[in-house]
CSV table of C-alpha atoms in Angstrom, one decimal:
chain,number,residue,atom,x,y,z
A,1,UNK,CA,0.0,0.0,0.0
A,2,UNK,CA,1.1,3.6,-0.8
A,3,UNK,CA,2.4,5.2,2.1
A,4,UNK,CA,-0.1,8.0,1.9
A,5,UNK,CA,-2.7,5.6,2.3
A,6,UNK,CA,-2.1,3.8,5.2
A,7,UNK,CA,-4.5,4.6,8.2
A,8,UNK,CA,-1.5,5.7,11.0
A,9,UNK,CA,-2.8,7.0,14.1
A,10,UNK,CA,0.5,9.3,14.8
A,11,UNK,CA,-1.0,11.3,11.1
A,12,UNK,CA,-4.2,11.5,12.3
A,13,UNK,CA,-2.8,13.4,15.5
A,14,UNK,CA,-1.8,15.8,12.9
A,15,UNK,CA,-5.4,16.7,12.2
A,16,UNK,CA,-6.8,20.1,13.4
A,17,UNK,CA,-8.6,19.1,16.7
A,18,UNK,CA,-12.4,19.3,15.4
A,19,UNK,CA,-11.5,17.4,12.3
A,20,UNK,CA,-9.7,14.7,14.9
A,21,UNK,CA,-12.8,14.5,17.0
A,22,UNK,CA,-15.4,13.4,13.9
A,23,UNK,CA,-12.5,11.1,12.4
A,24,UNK,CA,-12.1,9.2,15.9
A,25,UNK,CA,-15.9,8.8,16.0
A,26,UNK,CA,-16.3,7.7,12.7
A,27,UNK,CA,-13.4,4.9,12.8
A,28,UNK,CA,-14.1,3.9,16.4
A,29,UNK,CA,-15.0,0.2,16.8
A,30,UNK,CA,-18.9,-0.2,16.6
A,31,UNK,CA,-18.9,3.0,14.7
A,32,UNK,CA,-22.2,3.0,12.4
A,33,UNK,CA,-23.2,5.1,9.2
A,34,UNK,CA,-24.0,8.0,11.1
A,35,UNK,CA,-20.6,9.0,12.3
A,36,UNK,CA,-19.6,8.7,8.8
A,37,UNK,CA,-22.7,11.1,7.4
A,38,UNK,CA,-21.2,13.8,10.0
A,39,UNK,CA,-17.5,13.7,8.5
A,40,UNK,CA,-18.6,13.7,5.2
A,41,UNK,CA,-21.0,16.8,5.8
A,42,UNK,CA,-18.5,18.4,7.6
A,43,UNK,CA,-15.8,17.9,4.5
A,44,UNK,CA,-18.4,19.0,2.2
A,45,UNK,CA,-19.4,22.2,3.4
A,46,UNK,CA,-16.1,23.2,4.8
A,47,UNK,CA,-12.8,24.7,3.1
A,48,UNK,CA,-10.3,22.8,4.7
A,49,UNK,CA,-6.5,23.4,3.4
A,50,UNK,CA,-5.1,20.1,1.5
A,51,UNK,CA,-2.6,19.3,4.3
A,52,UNK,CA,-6.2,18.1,6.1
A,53,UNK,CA,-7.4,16.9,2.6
A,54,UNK,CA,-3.9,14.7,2.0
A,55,UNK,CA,-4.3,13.3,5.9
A,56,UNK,CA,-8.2,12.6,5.7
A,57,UNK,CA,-7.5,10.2,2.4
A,58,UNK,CA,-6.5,7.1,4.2
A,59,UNK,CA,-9.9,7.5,6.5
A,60,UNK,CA,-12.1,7.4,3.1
A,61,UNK,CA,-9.5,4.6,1.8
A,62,UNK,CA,-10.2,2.7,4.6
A,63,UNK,CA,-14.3,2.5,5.0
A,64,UNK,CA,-13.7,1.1,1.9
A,65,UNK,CA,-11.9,-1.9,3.0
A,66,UNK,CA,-12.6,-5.3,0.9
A,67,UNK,CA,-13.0,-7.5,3.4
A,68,UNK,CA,-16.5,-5.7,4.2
A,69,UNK,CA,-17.6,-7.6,1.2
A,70,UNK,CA,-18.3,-10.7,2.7
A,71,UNK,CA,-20.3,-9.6,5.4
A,72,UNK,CA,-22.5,-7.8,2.0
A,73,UNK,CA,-22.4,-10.8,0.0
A,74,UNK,CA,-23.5,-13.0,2.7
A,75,UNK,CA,-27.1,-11.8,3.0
A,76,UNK,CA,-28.3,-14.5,5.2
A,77,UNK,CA,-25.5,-14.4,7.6
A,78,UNK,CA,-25.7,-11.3,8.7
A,79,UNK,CA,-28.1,-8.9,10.6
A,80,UNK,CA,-30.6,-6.8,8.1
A,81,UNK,CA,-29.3,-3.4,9.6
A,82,UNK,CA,-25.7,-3.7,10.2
A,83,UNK,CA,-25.6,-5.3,6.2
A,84,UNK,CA,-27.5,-1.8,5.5
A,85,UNK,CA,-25.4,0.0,7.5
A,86,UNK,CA,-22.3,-1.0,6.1
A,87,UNK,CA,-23.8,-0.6,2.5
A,88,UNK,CA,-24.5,3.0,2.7
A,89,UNK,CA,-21.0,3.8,4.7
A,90,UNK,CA,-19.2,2.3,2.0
A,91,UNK,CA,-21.6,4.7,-0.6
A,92,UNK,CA,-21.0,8.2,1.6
A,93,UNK,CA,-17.2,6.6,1.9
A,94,UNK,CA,-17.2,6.6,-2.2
A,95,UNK,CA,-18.7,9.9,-2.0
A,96,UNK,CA,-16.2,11.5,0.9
A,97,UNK,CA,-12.9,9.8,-1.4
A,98,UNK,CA,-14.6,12.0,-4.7
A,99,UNK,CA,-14.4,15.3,-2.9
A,100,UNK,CA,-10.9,14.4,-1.3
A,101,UNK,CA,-9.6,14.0,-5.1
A,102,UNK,CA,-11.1,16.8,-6.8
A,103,UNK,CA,-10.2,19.0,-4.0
A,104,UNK,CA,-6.6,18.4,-4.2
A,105,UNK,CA,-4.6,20.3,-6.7
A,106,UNK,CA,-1.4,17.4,-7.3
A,107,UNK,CA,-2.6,13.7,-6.6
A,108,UNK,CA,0.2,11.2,-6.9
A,109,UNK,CA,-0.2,9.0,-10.0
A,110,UNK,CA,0.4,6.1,-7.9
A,111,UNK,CA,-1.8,7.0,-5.6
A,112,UNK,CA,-4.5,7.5,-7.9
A,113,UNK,CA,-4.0,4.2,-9.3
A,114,UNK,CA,-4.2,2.3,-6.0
A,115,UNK,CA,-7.0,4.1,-4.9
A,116,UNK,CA,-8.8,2.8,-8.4
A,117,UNK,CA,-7.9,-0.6,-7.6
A,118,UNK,CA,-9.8,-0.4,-4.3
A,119,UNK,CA,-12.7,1.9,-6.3
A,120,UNK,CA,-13.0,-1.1,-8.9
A,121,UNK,CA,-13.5,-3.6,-6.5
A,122,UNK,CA,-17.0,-2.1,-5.3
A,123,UNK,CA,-17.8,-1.2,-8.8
A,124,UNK,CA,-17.4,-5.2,-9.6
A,125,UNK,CA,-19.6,-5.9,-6.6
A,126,UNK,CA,-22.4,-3.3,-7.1
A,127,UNK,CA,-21.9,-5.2,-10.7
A,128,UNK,CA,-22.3,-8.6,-9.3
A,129,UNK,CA,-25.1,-7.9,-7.1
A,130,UNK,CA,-27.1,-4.9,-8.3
A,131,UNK,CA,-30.3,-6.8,-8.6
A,132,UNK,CA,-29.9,-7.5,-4.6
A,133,UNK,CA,-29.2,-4.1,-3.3
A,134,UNK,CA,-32.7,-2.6,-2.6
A,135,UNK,CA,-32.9,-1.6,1.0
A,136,UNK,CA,-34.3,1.4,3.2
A,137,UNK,CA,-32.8,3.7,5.4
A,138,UNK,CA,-34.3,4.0,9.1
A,139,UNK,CA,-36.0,6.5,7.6
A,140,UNK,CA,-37.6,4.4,5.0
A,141,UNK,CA,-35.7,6.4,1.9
A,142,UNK,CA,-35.5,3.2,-0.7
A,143,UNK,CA,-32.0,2.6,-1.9
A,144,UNK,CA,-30.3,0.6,-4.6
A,145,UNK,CA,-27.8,0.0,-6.9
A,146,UNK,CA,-28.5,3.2,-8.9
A,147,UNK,CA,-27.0,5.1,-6.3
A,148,UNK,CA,-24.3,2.9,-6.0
A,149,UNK,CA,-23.4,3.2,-9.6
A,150,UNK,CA,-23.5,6.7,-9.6
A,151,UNK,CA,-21.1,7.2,-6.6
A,152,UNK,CA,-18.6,4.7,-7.7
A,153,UNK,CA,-18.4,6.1,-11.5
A,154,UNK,CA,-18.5,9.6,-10.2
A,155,UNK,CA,-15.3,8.4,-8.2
A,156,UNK,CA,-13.8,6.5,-11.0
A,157,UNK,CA,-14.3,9.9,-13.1
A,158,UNK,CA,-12.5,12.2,-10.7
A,159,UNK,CA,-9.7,9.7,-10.8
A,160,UNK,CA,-9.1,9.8,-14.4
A,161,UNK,CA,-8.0,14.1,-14.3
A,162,UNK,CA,-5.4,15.8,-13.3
A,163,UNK,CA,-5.4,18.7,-10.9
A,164,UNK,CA,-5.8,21.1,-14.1
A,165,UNK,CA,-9.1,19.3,-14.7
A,166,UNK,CA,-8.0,17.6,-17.8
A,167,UNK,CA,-7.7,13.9,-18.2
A,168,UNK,CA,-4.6,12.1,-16.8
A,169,UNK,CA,-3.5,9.6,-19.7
A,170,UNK,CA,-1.4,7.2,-17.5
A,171,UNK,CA,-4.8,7.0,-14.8
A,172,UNK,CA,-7.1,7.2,-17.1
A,173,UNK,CA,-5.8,4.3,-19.0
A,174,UNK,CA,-5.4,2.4,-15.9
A,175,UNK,CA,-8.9,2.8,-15.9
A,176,UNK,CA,-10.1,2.1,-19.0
A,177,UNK,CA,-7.3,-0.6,-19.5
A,178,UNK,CA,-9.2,-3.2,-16.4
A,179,UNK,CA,-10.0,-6.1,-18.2
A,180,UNK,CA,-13.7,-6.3,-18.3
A,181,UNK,CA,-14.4,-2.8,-17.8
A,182,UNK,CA,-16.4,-2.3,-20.8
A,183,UNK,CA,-18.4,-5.2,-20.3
A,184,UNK,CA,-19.5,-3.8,-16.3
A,185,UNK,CA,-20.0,-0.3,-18.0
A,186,UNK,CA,-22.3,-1.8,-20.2
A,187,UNK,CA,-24.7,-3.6,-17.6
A,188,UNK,CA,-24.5,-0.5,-15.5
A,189,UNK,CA,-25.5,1.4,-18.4
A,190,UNK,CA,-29.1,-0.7,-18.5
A,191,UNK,CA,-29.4,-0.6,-14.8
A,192,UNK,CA,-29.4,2.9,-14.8
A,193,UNK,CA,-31.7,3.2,-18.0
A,194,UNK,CA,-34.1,1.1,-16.2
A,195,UNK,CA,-33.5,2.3,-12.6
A,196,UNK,CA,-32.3,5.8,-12.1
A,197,UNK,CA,-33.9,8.6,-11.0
A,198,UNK,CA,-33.9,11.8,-11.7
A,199,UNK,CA,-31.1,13.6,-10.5
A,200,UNK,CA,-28.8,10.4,-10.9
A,201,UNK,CA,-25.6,11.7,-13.1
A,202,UNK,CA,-24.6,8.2,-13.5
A,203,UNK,CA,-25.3,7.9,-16.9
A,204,UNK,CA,-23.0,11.3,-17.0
A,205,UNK,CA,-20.2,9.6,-15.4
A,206,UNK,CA,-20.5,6.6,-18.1
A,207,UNK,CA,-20.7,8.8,-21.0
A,208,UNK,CA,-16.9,10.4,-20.7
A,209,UNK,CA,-15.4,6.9,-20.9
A,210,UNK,CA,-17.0,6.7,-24.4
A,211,UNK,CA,-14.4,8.4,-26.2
A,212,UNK,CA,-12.1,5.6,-25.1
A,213,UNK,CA,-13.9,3.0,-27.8
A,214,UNK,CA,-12.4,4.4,-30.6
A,215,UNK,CA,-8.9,3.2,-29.5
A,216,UNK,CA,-10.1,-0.4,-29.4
A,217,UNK,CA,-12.6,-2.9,-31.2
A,218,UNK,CA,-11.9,-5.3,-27.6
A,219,UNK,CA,-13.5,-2.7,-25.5
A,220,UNK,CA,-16.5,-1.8,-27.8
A,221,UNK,CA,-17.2,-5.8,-27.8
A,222,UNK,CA,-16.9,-5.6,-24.3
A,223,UNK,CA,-20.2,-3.0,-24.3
A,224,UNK,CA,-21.8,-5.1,-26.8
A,225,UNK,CA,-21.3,-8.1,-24.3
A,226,UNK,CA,-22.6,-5.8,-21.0
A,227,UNK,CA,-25.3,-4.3,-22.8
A,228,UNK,CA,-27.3,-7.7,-23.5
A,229,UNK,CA,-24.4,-9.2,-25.9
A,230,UNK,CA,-25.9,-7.9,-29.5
A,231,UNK,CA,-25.7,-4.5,-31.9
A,232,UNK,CA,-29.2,-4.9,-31.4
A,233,UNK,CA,-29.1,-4.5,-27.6
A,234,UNK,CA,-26.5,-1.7,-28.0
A,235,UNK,CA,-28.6,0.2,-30.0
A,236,UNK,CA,-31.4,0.1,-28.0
A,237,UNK,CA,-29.3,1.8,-25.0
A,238,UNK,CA,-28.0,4.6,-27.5
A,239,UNK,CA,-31.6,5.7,-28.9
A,240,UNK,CA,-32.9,4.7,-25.0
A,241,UNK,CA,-30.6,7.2,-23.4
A,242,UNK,CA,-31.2,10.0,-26.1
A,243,UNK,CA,-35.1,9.9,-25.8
A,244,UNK,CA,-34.0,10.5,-21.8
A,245,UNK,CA,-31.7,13.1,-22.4
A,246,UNK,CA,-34.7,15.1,-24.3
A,247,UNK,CA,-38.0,15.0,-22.3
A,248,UNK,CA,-38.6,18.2,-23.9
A,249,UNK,CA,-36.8,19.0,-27.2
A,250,UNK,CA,-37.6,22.8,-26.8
A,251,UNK,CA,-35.7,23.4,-24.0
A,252,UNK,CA,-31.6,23.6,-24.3
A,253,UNK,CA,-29.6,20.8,-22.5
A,254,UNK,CA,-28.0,21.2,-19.1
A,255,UNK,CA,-24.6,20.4,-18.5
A,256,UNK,CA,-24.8,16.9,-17.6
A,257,UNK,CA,-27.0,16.0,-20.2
A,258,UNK,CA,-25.2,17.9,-22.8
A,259,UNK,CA,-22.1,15.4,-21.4
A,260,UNK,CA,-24.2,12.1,-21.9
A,261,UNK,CA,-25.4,13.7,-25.3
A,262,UNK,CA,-21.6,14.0,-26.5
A,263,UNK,CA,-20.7,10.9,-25.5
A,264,UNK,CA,-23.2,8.5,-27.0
A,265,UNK,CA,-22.1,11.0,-30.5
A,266,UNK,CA,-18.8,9.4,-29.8
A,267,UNK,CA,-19.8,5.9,-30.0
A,268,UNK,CA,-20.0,6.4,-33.7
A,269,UNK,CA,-16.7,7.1,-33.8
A,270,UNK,CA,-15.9,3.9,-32.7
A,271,UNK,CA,-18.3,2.0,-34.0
A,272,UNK,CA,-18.4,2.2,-38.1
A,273,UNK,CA,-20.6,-1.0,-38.4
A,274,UNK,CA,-23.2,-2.0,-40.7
A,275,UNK,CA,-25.4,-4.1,-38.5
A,276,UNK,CA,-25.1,-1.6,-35.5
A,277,UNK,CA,-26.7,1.2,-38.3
A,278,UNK,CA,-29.3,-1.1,-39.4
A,279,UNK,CA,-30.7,-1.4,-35.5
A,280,UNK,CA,-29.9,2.4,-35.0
A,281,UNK,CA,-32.4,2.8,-37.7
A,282,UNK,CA,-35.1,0.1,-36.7
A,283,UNK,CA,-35.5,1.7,-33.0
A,284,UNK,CA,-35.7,5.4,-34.4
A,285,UNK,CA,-32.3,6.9,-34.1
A,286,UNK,CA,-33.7,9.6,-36.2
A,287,UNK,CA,-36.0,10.6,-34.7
A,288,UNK,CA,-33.8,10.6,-31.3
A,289,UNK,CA,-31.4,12.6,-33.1
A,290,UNK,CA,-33.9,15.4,-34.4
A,291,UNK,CA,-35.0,15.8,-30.6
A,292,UNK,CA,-31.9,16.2,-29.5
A,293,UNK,CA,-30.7,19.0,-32.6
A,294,UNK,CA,-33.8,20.7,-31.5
A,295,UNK,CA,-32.6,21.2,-28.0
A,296,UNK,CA,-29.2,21.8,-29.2
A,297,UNK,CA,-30.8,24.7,-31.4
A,298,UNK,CA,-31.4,26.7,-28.8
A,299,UNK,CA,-28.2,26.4,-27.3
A,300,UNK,CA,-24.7,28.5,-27.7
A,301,UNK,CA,-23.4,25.3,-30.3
A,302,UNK,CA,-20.3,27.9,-31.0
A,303,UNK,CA,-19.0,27.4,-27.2
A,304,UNK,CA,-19.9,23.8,-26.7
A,305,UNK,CA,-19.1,22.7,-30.3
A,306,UNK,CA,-22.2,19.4,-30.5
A,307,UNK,CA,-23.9,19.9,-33.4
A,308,UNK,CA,-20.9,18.7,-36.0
A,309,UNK,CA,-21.1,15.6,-33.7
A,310,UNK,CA,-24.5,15.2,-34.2
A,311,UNK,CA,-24.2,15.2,-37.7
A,312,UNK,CA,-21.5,12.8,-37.5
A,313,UNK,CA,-23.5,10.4,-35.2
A,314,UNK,CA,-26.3,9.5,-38.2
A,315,UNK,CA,-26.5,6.1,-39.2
A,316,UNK,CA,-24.8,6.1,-42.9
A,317,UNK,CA,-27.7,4.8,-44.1
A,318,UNK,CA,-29.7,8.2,-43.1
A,319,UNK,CA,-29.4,11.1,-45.7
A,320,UNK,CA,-26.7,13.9,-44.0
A,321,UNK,CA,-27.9,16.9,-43.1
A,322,UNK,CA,-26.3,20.3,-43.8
A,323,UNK,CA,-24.1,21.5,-41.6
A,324,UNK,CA,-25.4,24.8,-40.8
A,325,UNK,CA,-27.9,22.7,-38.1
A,326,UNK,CA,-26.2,21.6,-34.0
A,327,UNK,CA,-23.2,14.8,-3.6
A,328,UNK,CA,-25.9,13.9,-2.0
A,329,UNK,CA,-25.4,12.0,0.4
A,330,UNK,CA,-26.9,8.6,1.5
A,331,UNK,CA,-28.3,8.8,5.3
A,332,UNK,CA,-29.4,6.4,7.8
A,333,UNK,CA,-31.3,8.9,10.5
């Protein structure tokens, strides 16, 4: 383990004394989700200096230990409540590690790539057992593996920039380099489409990773695999996710959605195949399209640059157009 990460009690003594107080209570033995929701609240809303951010990592690193798998994966074994209570501590733990590495201006490559490691672990078992994780809070708020999706892609996201914001290469291809990667971003890609609800940026978080097809045939095969294992499935999530984008075409896209938008234009890119056209066209990729140019229409398409990608995303069986158209948290009161 990096050095940086390792949960040492003479670093924590290091922390200013408030900060030491809510880390002792949330790492204590018998600590629940609740001493975890009062760090994490206390991290969001506060501007600590990143010698406090740098020492608080290997808290966040830690509530995310493997071994609490088993006690999640054994559902009979264990008691109902402290399964639920570890489930959502590891999700505000996901979210706490998200804020810790956007926060910092210079995160160790190394570092980053460790902390991955540890990230990809709960994305495989949110991938494993999404179907299973549907539980309520104490206070009867439903939970499920939308959420967990969402916190462990936003995570997986924040790891692939550097401090400027732009994407690291080396992390990012870390990332997209996992073997199987493709194949869980594709089945998390249907989850959400079924599951989500508004307000979810998963399918956000999904949609910058899309660019990375075009550098291999492997990975788009992979999504082909996770999506339901045909074009035809594949398709169906592409014109799925662009009717969602656009629940009213004559309003311009926010951020997020603009995001997803651009990266299902990118699939094209790496796609270039026949059959995958064919099904484009038979589930109305057209017709997804023209909502989506719509709402584009009435955006500033000089600044954000989508509607040459739109034109590029049409099926080549479709006649071109001409170019002048374009941390919440999880609680357990």
């Amino acid at each position: 383990m990096h050095p940086s990460l390792e949960l040492r009690p003479l670093n924590l003594r290091k922390l200013p004394p408030h900060v030491r107080l809510l880390v002792a209570a949330a790492t204590r033995p018998g600590a629940d989700n609740d001493d975890v929701v009062n760090l994490l609240d206390r991290l969001i809303n506060s501007n600590w200096p990143e010698s406090t951010l740098r020492l608080l990592m290997p808290v966040f690193h830690a509530f995310l230990d493997p071994s609490q798998l088993v006690m999640l994966r054994n559902i009979e074994e264990y008691d109902p409540d402290t399964r639920r209570d570890y489930f959502l501590r590891s999700l505000n733990a996901l979210s706490g590690l998200e804020l810790l590495v956007k926060r910092q201006r210079r995160l160790d490559r190394a570092v980053a790539t460790e902390l991955w490691e540890r990230v990809w672990v709960w994305l495989q078992f949110i991938d494993e057992y999404h179907q299973c994780l549907r539980m309520e809070t104490r206070a009867r708020q439903l939970v499920d593996a939308s959420l967990a999706y969402e916190k462990a892609l936003a995570v997986t996201r924040a790891l692939s920039k550097d401090s400027t914001g732009d994407v690291d290469p080396d992390v990012r291809g870390a990332v997209v380099c996992t073997p199987a990667i493709f194949e869980v971003f594709g089945r998390a890609w249907v989850y959400l489409l079924d599951h989500a609800p508004p307000g979810n940026v998963g399918l956000t978080e999904l949609a910058t990773f899309y660019i990375a097809l075009t550098e291999s045939p492997q990975r788009l095969q992979a999504l082909v695999d996770g999506t339901g294992g045909s074009y035809a499935h594949l398709a169906d999530a592409i014109v799925r996710n662009l009717h969602s984008t656009v629940p009213d075409p004559t309003l311009p896209l926010s951020e997020p959605i603009y995001i997803q938008v651009q990266g299902l234009l990118l699939l094209n890119k790496a796609t270039q195949n026949i059959e995958l056209d064919q099904c484009l066209l038979s589930r109305g990729i057209i017709r997804a399209l023209t909502r989506v140019g719509r709402a584009l229409s009435a955006m500033d398409l000089g600044r954000l640059g989508g509607e040459r990608d739109l034109l590029g995303f049409s099926p080549r069986a479709a006649r071109p157009v001409h170019p002048t158209l374009a941390q919440r948290r999880c609680e357990c009161p």
